[in-house]
Tab-separated table of C-alpha atoms in Angstrom:
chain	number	residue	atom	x	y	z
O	1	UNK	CA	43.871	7.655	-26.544
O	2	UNK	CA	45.219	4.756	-25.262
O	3	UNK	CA	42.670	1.872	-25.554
O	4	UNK	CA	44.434	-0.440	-23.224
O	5	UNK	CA	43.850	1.947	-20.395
O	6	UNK	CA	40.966	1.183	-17.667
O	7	UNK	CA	37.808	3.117	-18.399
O	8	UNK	CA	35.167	5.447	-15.900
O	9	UNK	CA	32.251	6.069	-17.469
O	10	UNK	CA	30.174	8.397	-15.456
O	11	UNK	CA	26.151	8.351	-15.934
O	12	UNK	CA	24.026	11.246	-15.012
O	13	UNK	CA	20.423	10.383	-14.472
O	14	UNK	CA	17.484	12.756	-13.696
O	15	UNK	CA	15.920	10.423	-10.634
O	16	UNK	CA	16.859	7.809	-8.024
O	17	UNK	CA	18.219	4.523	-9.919
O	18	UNK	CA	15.850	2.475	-8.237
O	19	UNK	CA	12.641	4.425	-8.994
O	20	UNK	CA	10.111	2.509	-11.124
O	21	UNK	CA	10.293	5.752	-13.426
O	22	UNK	CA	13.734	4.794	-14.451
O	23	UNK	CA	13.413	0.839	-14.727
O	24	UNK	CA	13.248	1.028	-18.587
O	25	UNK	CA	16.832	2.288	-18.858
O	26	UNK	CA	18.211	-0.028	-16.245
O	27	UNK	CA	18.772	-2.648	-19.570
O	28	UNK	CA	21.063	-0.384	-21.309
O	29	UNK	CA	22.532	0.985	-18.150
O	30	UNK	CA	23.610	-3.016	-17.888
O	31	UNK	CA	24.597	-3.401	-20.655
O	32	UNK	CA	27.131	-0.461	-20.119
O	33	UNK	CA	28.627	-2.087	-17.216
O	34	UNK	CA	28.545	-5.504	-18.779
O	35	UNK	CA	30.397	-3.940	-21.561
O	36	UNK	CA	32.985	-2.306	-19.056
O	37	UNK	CA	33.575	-6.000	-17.676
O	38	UNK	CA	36.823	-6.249	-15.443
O	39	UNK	CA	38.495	-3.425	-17.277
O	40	UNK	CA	36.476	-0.418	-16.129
O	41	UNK	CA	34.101	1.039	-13.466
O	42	UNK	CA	30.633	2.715	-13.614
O	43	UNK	CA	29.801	5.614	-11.599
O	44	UNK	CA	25.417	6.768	-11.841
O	45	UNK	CA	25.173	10.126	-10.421
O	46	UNK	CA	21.398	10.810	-8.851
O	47	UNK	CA	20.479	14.196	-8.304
O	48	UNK	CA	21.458	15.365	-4.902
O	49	UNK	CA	19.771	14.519	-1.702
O	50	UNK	CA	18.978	16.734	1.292
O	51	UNK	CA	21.436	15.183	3.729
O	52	UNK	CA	18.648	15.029	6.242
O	53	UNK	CA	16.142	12.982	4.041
O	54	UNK	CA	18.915	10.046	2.971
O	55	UNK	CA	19.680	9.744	6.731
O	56	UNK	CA	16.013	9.483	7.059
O	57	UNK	CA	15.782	6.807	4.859
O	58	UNK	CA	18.573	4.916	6.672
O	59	UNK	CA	20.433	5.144	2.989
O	60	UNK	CA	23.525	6.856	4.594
O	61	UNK	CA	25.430	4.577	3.093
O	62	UNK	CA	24.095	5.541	-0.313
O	63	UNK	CA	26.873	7.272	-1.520
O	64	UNK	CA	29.458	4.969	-2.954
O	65	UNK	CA	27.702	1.901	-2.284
O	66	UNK	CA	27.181	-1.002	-4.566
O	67	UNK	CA	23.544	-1.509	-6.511
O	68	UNK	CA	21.427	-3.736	-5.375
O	69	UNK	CA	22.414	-6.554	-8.509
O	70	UNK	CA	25.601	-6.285	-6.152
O	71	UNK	CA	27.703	-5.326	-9.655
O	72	UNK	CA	31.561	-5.026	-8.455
O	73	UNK	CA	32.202	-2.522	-11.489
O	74	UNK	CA	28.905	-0.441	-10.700
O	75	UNK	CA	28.471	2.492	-7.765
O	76	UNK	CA	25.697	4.848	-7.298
O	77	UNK	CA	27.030	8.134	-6.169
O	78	UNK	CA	24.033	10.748	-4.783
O	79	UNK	CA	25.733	14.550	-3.967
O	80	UNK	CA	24.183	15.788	-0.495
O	81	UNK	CA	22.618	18.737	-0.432
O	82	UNK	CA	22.940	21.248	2.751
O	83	UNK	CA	19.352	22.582	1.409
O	84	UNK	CA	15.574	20.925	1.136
O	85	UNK	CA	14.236	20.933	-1.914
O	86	UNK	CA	11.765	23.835	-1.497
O	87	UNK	CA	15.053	26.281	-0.266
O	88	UNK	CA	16.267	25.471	-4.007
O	89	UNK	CA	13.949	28.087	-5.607
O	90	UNK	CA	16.460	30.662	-5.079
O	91	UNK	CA	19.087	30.678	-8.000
O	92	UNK	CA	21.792	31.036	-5.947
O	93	UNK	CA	21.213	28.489	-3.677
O	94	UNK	CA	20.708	26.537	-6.819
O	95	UNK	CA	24.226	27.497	-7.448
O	96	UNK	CA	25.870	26.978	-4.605
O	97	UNK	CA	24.144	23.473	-4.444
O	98	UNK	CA	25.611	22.702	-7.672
O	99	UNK	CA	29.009	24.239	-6.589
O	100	UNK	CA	29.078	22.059	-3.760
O	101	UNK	CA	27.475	18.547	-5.885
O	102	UNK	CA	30.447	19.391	-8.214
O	103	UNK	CA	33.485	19.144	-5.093
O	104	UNK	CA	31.796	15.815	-3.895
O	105	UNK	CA	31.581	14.109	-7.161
O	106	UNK	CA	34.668	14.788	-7.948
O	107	UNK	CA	36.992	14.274	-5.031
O	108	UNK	CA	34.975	10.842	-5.555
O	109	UNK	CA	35.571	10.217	-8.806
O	110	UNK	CA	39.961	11.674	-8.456
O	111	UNK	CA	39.610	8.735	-5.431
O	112	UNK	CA	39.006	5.949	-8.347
O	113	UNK	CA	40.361	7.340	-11.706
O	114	UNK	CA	43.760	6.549	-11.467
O	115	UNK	CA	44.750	6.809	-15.299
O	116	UNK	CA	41.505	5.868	-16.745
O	117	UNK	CA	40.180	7.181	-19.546
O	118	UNK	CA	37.093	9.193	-18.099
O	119	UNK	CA	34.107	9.218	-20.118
O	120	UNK	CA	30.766	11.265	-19.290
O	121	UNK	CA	27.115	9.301	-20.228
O	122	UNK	CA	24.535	11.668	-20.821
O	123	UNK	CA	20.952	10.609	-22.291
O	124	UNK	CA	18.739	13.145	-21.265
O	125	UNK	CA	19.173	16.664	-22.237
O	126	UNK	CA	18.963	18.681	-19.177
O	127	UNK	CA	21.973	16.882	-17.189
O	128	UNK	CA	23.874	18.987	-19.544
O	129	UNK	CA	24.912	21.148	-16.447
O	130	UNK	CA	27.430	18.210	-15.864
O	131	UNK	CA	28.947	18.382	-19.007
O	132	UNK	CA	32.475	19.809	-18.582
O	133	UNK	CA	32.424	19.318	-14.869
O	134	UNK	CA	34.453	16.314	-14.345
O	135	UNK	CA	37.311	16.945	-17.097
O	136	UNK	CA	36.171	13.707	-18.636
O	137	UNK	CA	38.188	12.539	-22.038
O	138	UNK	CA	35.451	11.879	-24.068
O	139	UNK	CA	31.547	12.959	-23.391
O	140	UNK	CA	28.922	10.470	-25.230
O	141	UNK	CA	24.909	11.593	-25.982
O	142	UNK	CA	22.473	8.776	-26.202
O	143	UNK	CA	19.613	10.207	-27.822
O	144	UNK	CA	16.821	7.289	-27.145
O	145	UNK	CA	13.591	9.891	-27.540
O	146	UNK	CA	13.008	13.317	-29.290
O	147	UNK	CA	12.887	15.131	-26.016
O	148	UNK	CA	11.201	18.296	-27.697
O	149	UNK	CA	8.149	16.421	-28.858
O	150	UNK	CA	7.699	14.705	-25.755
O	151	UNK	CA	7.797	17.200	-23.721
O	152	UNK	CA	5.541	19.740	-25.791
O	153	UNK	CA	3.157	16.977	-25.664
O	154	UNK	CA	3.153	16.524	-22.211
O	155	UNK	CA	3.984	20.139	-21.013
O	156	UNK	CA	3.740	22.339	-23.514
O	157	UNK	CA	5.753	24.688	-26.142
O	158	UNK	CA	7.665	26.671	-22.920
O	159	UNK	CA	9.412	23.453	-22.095
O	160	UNK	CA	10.221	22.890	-25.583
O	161	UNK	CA	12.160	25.551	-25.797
O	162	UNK	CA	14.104	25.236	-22.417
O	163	UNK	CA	14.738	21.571	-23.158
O	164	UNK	CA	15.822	22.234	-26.988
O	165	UNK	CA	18.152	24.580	-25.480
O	166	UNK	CA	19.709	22.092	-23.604
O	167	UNK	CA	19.631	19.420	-25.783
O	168	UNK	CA	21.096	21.563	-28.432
O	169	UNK	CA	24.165	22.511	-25.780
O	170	UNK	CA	24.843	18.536	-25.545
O	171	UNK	CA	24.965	18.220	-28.848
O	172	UNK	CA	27.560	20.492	-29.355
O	173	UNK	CA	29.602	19.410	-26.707
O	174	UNK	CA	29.507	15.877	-27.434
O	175	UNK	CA	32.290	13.823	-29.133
O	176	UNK	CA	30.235	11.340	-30.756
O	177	UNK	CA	26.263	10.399	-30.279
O	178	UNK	CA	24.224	7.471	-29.918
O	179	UNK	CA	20.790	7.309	-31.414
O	180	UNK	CA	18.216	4.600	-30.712
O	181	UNK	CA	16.142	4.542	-33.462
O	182	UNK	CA	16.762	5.288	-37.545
O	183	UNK	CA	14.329	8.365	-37.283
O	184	UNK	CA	16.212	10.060	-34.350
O	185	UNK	CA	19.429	8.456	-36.387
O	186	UNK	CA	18.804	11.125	-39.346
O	187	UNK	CA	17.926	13.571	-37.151
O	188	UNK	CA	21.152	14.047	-35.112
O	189	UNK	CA	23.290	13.500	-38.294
O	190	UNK	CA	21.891	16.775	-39.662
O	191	UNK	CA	23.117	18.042	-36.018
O	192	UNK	CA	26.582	16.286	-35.806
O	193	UNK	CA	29.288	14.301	-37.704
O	194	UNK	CA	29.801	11.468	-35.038
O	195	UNK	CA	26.617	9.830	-34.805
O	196	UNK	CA	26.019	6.148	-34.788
O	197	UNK	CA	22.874	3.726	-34.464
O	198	UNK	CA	22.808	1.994	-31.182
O	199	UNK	CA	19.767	-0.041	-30.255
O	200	UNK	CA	18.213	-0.613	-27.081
O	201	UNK	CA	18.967	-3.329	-24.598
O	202	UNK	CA	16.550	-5.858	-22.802
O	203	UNK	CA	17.321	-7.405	-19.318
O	204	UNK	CA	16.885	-10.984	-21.223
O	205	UNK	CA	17.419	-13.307	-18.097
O	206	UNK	CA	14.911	-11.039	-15.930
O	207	UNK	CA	12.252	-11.016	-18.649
O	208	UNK	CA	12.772	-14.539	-20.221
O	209	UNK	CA	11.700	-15.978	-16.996
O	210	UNK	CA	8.114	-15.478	-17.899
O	211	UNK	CA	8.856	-19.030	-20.348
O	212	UNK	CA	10.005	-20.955	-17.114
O	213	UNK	CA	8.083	-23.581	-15.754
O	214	UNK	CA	8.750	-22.528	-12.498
O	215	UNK	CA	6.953	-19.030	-12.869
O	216	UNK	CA	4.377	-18.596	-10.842
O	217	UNK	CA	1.187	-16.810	-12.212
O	218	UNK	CA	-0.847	-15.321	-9.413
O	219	UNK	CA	-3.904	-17.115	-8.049
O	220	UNK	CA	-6.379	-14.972	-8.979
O	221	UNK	CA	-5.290	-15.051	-12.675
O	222	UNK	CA	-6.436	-18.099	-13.293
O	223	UNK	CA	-10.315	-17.200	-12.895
O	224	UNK	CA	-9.589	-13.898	-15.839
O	225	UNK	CA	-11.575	-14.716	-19.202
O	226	UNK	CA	-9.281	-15.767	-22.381
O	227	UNK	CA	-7.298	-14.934	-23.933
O	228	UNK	CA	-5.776	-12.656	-22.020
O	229	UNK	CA	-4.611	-9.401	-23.947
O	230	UNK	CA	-1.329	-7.288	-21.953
O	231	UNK	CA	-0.026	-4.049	-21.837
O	232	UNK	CA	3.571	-3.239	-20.420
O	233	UNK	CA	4.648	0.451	-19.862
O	234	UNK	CA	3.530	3.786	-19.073
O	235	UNK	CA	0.047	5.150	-19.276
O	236	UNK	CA	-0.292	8.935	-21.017
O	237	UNK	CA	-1.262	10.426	-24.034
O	238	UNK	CA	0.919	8.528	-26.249
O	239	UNK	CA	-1.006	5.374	-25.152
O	240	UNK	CA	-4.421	5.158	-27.684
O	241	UNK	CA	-6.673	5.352	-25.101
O	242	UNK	CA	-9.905	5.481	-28.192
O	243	UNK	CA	-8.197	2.591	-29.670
O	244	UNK	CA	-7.929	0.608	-26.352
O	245	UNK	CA	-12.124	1.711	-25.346
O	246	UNK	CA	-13.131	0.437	-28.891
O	247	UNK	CA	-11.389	-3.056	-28.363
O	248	UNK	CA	-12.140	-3.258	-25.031
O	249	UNK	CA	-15.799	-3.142	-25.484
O	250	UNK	CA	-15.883	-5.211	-28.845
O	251	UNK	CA	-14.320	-8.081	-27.185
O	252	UNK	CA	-16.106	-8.262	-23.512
O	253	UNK	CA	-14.999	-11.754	-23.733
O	254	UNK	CA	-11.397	-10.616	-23.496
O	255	UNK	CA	-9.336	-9.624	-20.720
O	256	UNK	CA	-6.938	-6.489	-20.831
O	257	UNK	CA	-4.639	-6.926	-18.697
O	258	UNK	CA	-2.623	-3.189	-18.007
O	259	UNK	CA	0.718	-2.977	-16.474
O	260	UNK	CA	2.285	0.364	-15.801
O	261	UNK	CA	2.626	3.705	-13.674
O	262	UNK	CA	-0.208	6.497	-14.422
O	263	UNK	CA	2.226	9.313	-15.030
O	264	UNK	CA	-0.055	11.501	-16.761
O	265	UNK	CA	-2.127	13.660	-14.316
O	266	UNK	CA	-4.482	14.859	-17.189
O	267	UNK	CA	-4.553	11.692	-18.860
O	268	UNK	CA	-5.324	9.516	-16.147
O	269	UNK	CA	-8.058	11.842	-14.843
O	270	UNK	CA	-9.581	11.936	-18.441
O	271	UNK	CA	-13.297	10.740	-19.249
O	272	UNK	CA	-11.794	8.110	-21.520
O	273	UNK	CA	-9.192	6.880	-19.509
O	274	UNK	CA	-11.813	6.520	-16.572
O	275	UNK	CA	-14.554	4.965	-18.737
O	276	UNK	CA	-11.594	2.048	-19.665
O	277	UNK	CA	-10.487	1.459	-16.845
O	278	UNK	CA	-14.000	1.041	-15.320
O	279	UNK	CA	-14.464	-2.064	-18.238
O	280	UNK	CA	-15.080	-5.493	-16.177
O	281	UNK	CA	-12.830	-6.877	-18.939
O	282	UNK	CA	-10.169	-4.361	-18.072
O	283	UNK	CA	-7.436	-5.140	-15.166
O	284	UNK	CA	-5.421	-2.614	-14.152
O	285	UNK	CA	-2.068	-3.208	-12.042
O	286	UNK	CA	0.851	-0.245	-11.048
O	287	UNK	CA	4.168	-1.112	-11.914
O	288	UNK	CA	5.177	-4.226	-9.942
O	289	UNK	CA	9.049	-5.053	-10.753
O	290	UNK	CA	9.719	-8.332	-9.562
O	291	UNK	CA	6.466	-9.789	-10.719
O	292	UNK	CA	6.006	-8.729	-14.050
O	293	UNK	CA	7.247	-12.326	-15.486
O	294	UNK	CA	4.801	-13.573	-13.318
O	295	UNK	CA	1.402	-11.177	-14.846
O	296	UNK	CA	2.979	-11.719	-18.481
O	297	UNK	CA	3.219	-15.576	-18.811
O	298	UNK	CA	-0.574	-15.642	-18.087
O	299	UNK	CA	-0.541	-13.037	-20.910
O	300	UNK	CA	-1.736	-14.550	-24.426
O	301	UNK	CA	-0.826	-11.724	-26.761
O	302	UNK	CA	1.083	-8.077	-25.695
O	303	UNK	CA	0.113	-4.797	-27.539
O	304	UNK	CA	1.814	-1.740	-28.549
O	305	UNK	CA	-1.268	-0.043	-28.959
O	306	UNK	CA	0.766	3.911	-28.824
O	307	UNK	CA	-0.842	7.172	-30.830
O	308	UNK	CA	0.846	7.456	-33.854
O	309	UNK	CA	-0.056	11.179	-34.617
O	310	UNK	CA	2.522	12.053	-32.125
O	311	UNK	CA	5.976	12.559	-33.462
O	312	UNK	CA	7.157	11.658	-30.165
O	313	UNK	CA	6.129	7.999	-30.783
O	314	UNK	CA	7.003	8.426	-35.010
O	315	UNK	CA	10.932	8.854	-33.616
O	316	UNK	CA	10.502	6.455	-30.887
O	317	UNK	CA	12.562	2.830	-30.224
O	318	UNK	CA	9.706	1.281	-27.436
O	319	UNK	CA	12.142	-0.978	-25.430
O	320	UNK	CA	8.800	-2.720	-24.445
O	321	UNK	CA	9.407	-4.849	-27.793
O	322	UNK	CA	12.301	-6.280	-26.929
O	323	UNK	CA	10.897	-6.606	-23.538
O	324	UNK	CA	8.231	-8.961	-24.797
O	325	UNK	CA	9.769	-10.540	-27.150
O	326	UNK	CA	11.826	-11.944	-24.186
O	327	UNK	CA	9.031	-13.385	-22.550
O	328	UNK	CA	8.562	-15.308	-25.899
O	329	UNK	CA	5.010	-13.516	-26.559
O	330	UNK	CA	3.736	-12.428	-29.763
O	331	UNK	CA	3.011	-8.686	-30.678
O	332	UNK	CA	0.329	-6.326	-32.141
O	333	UNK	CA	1.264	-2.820	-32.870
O	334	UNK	CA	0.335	0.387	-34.224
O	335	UNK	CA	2.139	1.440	-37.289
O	336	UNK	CA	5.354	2.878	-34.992
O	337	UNK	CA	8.449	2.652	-37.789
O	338	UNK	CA	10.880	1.094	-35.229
O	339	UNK	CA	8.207	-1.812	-34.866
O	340	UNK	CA	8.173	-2.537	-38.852
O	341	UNK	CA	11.954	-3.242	-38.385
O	342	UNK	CA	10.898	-6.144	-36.637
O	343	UNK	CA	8.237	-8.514	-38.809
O	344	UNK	CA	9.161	-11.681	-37.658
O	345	UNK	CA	8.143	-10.100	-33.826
O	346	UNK	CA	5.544	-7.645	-34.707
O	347	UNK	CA	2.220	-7.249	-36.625
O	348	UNK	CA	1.403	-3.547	-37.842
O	349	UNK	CA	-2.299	-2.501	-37.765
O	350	UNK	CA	-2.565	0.967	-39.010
O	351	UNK	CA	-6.473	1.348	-38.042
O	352	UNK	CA	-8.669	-0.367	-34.761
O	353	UNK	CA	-10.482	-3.081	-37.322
O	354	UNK	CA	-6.869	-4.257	-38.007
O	355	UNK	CA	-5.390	-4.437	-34.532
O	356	UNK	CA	-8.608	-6.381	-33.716
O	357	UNK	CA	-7.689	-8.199	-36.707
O	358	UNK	CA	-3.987	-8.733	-36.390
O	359	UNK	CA	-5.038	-10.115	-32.547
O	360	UNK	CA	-7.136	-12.651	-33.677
O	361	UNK	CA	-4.600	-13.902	-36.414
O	362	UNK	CA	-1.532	-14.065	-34.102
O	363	UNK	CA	-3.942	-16.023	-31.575
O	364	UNK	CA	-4.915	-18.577	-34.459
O	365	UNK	CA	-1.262	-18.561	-35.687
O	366	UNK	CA	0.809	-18.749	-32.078
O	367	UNK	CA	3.429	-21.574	-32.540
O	368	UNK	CA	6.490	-22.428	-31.513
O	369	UNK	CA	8.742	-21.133	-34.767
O	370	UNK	CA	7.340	-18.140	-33.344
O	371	UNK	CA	9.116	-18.229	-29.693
O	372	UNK	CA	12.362	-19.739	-31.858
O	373	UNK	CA	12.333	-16.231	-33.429
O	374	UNK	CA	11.598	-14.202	-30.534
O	375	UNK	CA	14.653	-15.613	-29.133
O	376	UNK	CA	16.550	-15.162	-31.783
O	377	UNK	CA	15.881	-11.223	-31.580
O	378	UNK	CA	16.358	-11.226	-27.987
């Protein structure tokens, strides 16, 4: 392959690119087109849209339009579907959907291509239907999560088997792999001979603006008890929810501040969720983009406080780390491996007396070699 030649590197993604649900991979999704620079072009595919329901949305224009960070090298490209959604239980309207999907996409993509060297993105398992579908040069598999353990946790062992399936399918038609973490490192080198470690991404210049004087913290912030104690990401099962209760009501004269979508039906309707989230001490906001620099330089210390009895979170690489290590706060985690990679950011409490522990020492100890090595990390 010739490496001076342009490159298209197609990314298939499960949900709209703007959705809060897929804001956590937006970093490494820049970083891809940052990489690309002047010499190549991005395409993100979206799952196809009933033709009626864009045109609703006065999104027409959707298509083969440019992202809202206005990227020159970066498109979003969303197939139109002749059927709504609930039509698509039929498999062979599913097919025919697909059939169709598959023209647009790629009388697109032979529009652009030219002689570049076409590359297909995949990072979750079942976009594997696109795998073969373009005639791309090279196909790429970031693993950043062991899919099967997530999913039997939040769905149970049926999905597990559909989605290790898929995932297996990938593997084997992928010409190298990119794993986020050392765990899920070892694990796909057992399952392939072209595996390398690739760590996450942070959007630095987004999240670093929580250090800026010019930040504004809301109003009402200012009246919340100190120190302040945050919470970034999404709330299930993997989130300690006895953990958070216990340290919640030991320290009434803290404030948690909590940060993320509830996109756990069963978790968020749980007794112990509820009785948290009913605390005084406890403040509970949904998943505000544009102001999270805003919430998190009010924020003293930020917690990783996930369940580790899940192997889900044992092979996990939390972006959040990097995330608040760019807003030049300190961290408290539970004893998640990826995290011990990162002493100088992180201290590891294995039981609740140490995270309350670990709190009040990075409070007592907060100082400015610290921010020096956050950005260093960052």
């Amino acid at each position: 392959m010739n490496s001076e030649k342009p490159m298209l590197a197609v990314v298939y993604i499960p949900g709209q690119w703007d959705s809060p649900s897929f804001k956590h991979r937006q970093a490494s999704t820049d970083s891809l087109a940052n990489a690309l620079g002047d010499k190549g072009i991005m395409v993100v595919v979206e799952p196809d849209q009933f033709f009626l329901n864009i045109w609703y949305r006065k999104v027409k224009n959707r298509r083969h339009k440019l992202t809202q960070k206005e990227r020159a090298n970066r498109l979003i490209f969303t197939p139109l579907s002749l059927f709504p959604a609930k039509f698509l239980r039929s498999a062979r309207l599913r097919s025919l959907n697909f059939f169709l999907a598959k023209k647009q996409l790629n009388s697109f993509l032979n529009k652009i291509r030219s002689n570049s060297t076409l590359i297909s993105w995949f990072y979750r398992p079942e976009m594997v239907k696109w795998a073969g579908q373009v005639d791309e040069d090279i196909l790429i598999y970031e693993c950043y999560d062991s899919h099967d353990s997530n999913l039997i946790a939040l769905s149970g062992q049926g999905i597990k088997e559909l989605l290790g399936g898929q995932e297996n399918e990938l593997i084997s038609k992928a010409d190298f792999i990119f794993a986020t973490s050392p765990l899920l490192f070892e694990k796909m080198s057992r399952l392939h001979n072209a595996v390398y470690l690739s760590r996450n991404a942070v959007d630095v210049d987004f999240f670093s603006t929580a250090r800026k004087a010019e930040t504004l913290v809301p109003d009402w912030m200012s009246s919340l008890r100190r120190p302040v104690i945050g919470y970034l990401g999404s709330l299930n099962r993997f989130f300690d929810i006895e953990l958070m209760l216990l340290l919640a009501k030991e320290h009434g004269d803290w404030t948690f501040l909590i940060v993320g979508p509830e996109n756990d039906p069963s978790f968020s309707s749980s007794a112990g969720y509820i009785n948290f989230r009913s605390l005084s001490n406890v403040k509970y906001i949904p998943w505000l983009d544009d102001e999270i620099p805003n919430y998190f330089k009010a924020v003293d210390v930020c917690i990783l406080p996930w369940n580790t009895n899940y192997d889900f979170v044992r092979f996990s690489s939390p972006n959040k780390l990097l995330q608040y290590a760019a807003m030049g706060k300190p961290v408290v985690s539970t004893d998640i491996p990826y995290c011990r990679e990162y002493p100088a950011l992180t201290e590891i409490a294995a039981t609740p007396e140490e995270f309350s522990g670990k709190i009040k020492k990075v409070l007592a100890e907060e100082s400015p070699e610290k921010l020096e090595r956050s950005e260093e990390h960052t």
